[in-house]
Coordinates of C-alpha atoms in Angstrom, one line a residue:
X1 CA 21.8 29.6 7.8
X2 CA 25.0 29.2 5.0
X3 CA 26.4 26.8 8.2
X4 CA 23.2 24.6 7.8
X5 CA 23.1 25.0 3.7
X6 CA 26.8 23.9 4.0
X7 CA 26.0 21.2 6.0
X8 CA 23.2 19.6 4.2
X9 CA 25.3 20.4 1.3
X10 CA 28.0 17.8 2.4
X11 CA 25.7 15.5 3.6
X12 CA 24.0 15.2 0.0
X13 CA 27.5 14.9 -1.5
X14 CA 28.4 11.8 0.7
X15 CA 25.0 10.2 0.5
X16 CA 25.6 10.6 -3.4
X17 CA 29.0 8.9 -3.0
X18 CA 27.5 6.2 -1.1
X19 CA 24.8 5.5 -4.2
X20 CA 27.1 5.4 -6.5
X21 CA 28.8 2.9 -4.9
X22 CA 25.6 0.6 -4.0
X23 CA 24.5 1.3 -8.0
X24 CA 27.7 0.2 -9.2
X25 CA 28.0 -2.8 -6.7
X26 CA 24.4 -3.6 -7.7
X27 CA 24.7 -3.6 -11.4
X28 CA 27.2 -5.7 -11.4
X29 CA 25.7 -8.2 -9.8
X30 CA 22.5 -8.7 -12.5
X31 CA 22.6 -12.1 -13.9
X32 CA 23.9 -12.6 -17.3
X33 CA 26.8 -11.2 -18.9
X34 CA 26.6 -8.1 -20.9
X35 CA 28.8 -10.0 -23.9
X36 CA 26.8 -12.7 -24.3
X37 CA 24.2 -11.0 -24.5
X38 CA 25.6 -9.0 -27.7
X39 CA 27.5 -11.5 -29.4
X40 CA 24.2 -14.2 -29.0
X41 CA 24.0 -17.6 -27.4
X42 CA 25.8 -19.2 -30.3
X43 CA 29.0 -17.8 -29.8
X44 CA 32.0 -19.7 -28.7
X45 CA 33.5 -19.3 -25.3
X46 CA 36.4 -17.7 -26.8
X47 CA 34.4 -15.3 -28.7
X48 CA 32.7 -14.3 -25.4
X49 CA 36.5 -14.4 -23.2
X50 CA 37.8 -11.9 -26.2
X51 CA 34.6 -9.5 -25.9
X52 CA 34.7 -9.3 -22.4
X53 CA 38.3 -8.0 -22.4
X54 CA 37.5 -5.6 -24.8
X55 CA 35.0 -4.4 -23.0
X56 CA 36.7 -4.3 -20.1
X57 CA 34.9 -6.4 -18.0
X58 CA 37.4 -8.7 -16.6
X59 CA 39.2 -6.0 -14.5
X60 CA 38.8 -6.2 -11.2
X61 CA 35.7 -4.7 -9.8
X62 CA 37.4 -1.5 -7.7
X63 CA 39.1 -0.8 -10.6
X64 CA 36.5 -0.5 -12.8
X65 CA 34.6 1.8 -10.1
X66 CA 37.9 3.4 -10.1
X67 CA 37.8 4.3 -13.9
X68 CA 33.6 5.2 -13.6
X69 CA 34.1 7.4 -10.8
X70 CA 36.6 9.6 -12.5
X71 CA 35.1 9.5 -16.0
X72 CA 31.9 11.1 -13.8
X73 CA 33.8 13.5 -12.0
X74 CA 35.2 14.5 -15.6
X75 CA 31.4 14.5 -17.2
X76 CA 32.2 11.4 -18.6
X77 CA 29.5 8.4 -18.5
X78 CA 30.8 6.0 -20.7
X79 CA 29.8 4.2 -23.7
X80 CA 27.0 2.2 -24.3
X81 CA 27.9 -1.7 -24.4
X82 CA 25.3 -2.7 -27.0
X83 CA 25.7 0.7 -29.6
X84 CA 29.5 1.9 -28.5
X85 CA 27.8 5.0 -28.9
X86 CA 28.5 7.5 -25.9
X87 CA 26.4 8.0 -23.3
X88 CA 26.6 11.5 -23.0
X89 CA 24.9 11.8 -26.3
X90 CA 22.1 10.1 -25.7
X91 CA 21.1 10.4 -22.1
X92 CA 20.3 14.2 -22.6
X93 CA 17.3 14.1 -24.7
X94 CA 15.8 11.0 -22.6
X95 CA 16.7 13.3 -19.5
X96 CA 15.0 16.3 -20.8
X97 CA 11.9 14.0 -21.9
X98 CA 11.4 12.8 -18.4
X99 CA 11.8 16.7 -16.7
X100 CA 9.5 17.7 -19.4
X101 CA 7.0 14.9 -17.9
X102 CA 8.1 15.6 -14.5
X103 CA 7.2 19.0 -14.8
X104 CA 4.0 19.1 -16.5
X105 CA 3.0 16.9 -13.5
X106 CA 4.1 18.7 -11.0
X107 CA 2.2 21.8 -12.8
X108 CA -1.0 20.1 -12.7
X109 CA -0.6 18.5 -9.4
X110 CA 1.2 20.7 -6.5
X111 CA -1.8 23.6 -6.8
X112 CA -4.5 20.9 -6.8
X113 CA -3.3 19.1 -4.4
X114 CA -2.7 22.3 -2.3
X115 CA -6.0 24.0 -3.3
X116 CA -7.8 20.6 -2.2
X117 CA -5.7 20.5 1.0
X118 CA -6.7 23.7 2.0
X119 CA -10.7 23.2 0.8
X120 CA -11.0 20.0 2.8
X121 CA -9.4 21.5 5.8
X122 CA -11.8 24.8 5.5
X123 CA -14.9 22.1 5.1
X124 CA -13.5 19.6 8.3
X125 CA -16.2 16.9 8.9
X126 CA -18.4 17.8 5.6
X127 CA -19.6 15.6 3.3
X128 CA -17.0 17.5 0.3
X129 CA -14.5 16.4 3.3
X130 CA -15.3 12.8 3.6
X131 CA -15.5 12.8 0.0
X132 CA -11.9 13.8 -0.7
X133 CA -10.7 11.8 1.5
X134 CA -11.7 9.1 0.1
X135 CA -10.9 9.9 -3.1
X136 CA -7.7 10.1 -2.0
X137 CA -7.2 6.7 -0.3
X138 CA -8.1 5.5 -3.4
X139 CA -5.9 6.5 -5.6
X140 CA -3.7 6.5 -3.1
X141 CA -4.1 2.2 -2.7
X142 CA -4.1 1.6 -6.8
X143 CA -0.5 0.8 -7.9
X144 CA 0.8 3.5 -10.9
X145 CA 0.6 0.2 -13.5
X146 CA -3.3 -0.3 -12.3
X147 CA -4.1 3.7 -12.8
X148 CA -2.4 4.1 -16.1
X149 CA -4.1 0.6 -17.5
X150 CA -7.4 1.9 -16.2
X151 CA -6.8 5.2 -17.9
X152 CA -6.0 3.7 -21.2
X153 CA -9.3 1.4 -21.1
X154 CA -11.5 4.5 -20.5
X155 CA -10.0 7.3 -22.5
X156 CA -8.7 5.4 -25.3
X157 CA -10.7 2.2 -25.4
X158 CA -13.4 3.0 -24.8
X159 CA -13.9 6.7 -25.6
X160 CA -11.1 7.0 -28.1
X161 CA -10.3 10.5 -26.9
X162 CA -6.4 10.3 -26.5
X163 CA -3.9 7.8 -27.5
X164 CA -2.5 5.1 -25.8
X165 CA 0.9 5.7 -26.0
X166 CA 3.0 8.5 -25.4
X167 CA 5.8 8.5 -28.1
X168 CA 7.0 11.6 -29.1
X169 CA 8.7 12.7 -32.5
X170 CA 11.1 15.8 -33.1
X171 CA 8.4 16.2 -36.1
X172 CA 5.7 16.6 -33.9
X173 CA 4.1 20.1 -33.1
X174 CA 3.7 21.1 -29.6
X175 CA 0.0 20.7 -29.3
X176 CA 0.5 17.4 -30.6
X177 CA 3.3 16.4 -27.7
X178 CA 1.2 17.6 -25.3
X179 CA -2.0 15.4 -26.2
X180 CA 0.6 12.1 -26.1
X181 CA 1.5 13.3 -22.7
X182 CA -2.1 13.8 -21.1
X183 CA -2.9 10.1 -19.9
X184 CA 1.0 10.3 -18.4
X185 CA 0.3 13.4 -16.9
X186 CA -3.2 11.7 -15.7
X187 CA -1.7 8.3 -14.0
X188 CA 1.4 10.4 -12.3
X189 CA -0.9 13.2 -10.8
X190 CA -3.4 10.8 -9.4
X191 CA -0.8 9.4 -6.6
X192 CA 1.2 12.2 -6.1
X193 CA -2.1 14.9 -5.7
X194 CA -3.5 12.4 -3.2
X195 CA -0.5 12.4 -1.0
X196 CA -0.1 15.5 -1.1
X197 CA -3.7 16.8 -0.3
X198 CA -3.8 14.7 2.9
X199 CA -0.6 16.1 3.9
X200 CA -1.8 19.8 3.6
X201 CA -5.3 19.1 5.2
X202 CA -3.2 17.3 8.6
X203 CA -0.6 19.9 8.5
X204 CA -3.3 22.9 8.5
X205 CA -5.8 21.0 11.2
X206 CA -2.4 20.3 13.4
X207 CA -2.2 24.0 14.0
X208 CA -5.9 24.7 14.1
X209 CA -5.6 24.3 17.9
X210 CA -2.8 26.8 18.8
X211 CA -3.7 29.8 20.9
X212 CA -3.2 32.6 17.8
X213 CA -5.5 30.1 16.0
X214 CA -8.2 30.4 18.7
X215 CA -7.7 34.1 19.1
X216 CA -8.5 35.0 15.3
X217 CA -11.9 32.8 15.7
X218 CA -12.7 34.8 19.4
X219 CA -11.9 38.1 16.8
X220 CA -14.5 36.7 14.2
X221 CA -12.2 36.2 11.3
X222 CA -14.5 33.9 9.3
X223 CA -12.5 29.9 9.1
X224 CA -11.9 30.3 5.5
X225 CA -9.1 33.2 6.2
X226 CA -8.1 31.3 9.6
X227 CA -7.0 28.9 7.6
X228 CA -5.0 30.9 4.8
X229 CA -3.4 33.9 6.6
X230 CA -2.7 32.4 9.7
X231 CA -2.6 28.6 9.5
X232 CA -1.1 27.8 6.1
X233 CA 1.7 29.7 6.6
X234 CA 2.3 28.1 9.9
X235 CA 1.9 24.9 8.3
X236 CA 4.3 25.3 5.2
X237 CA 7.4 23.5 5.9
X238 CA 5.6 20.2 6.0
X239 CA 3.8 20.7 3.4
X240 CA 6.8 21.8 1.5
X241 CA 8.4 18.8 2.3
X242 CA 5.8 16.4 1.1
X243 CA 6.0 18.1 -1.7
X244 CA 9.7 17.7 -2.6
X245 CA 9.5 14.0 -1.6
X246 CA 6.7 14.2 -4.4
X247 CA 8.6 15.8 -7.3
X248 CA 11.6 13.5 -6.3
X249 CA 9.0 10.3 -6.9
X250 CA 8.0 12.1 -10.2
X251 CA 11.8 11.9 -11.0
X252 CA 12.5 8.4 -9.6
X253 CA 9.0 6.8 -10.0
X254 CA 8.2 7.8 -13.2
X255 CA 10.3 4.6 -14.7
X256 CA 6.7 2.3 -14.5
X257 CA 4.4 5.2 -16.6
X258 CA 7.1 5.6 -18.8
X259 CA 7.6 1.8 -20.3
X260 CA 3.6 1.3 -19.7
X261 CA 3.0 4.2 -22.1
X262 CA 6.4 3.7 -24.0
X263 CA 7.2 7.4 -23.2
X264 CA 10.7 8.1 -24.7
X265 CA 12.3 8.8 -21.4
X266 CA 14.8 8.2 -18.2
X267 CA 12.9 5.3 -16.9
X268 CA 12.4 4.1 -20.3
X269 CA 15.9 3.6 -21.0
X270 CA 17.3 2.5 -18.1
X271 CA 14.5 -0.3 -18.4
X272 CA 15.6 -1.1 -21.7
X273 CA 19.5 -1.4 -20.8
X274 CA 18.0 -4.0 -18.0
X275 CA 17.0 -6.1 -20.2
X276 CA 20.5 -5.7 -22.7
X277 CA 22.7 -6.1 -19.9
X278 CA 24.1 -2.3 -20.2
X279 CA 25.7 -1.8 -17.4
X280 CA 27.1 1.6 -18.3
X281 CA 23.6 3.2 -18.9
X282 CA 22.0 1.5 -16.2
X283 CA 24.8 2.9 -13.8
X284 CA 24.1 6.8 -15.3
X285 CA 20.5 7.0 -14.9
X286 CA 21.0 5.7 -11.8
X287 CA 23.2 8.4 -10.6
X288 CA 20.8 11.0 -12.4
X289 CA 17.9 9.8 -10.7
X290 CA 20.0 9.6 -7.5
X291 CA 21.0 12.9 -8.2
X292 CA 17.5 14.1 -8.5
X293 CA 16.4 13.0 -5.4
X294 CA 19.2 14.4 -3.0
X295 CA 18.8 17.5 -4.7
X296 CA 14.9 17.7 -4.4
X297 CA 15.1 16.9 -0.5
X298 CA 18.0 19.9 -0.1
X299 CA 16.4 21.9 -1.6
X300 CA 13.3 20.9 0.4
X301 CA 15.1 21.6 3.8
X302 CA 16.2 24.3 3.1
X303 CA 12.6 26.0 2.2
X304 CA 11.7 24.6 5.1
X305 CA 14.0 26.6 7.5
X306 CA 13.5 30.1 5.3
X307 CA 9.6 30.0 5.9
X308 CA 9.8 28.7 9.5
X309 CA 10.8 31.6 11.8
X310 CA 11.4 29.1 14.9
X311 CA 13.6 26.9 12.5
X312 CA 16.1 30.0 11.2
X313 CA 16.8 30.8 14.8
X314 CA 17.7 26.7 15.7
X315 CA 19.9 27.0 12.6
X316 CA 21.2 30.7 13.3
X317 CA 19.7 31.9 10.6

């Protein structure tokens, strides 16, 4: 088992090399130029040649990997090209605001989605069946944009029960955070619940047919606790899986709920670097959401091996 940990371990660490070297490839290759887009369109061409010196950007492109790559290693991210302020000091509390989001999410939606997963595989072929499944493909076919607009035009349009943006103040009391964050909260968990409810209800039915299955229903165990001592557990890793590639999405594809409801997070400001040209901070959240996801899916592999018997002994565990 520490073999496999190890190994999955170093495979994380070079796939994480290998983004950071497609991120910083890729960022550099946006259109525009981060100085002109400081110093304005009227500046003078020497204006813009001095800036970019300054700034560092006419070095050659491994060395300025060179320099970002050991300024990371060190816990250094840079400064900001628009502010000069660093980026250490402000990437924290956007960080935080999007784990806060992520996690509130992921509250809400892993023991629905598992509760639902397991209710529509105890009711297999029912109408409460039919009707969660398609629930699911639904939200499953809206895009996150479509869901939060709709959300917005319902519950603060038209019903005026919450607001329609999700900007949050240090001044603000917790209660009132936590109202901004509901239609967030809402548009995130209507993807990520669907996904994974139709993950747990295939993953129970795909062992519903194995022999120790059978024998419980020849002993007269009623379907209900079938289906929760003997096939849940059976059907766990997959399930645990889904799930991690679902918490990494609330990471990674939070970016489009946060600008639609101007939430003061990750996505947020990466999206707003975009559109300044600031390479440096695009390049960090980058890594952190990079980061985010590697770790998610480790972590997710290894869970699956500790609660798969069959697993630990392929991994000498």
């Amino acid at each position: 088992m520490k073999r496999y940990v190890a190994t999955r371990l170093l495979l994380g660490l070079v796939t994480l090399f290998c983004v950071t070297v497609l991120v910083f490839v890729a960022t550099n290759m946006l259109p525009g130029d981060a100085a002109t887009e400081i110093l304005g369109r009227g500046a003078t061409p020497e204006t813009v040649a001095r800036f970019r010196a300054q700034l560092g950007l006419d070095d050659p492109l491994v060395l300025r990997y060179g320099k970002w790559i050991w300024g990371l290693l060190h816990g250094d991210l840079g400064q900001s090209l628009t502010t000069q302020a660093s980026i250490n000091d402000t990437i924290w509390p956007r960080l935080w605001s999007t784990l806060r989001l992520a996690g509130l999410t992921a509250l809400v939606s892993v023991p629905l989605a598992i509760g639902l997963g397991v209710l529509s595989a105890a009711r297999e072929g029912s109408f409460l069946d039919r009707a969660l499944a398609m629930a699911a493909l639904t939200a499953i076919s809206f895009p996150e944009f479509f869901t939060a607009y709709l959300l917005i035009l319902v519950f603060s349009v038209k019903l005026n029960l919450l607001p329609n943006l999700s900007t949050i103040f240090p001044e603000m009391t917790f209660l009132e955070a936590l109202r901004a964050m509901v239609l967030p909260v809402m548009a995130l968990s209507c993807l990520v619940t669907a996904h994974m409810m139709r993950m747990t209800r295939t993953s129970i039915l795909s062992v519903m047919s194995q022999p120790y299955i059978e024998m419980a229903f020849l002993k007269g165990v009623p379907r209900a606790a079938v289906i929760t001592r003997h096939a849940l557990p059976n059907a766990a890793a997959p399930i645990i899986a889904v799930v991690a590639m679902n918490l990494a999405y609330l990471v990674v594809g939070i970016v489009v709920i946060e600008v639609v409801f101007v939430y003061p997070g990750l996505g947020q400001y990466m999206v707003d670097a975009v559109g300044k040209r600031d390479i440096p901070v695009v390049q960090a959240c980058g890594v952190f959401f990079a980061l985010a996801f590697i770790g998610l899916n480790l972590i997710s592999d290894v869970l699956a091996v500790l609660v798969n018997p069959r697993l630990r002994r392929r991994t000498g565990g």
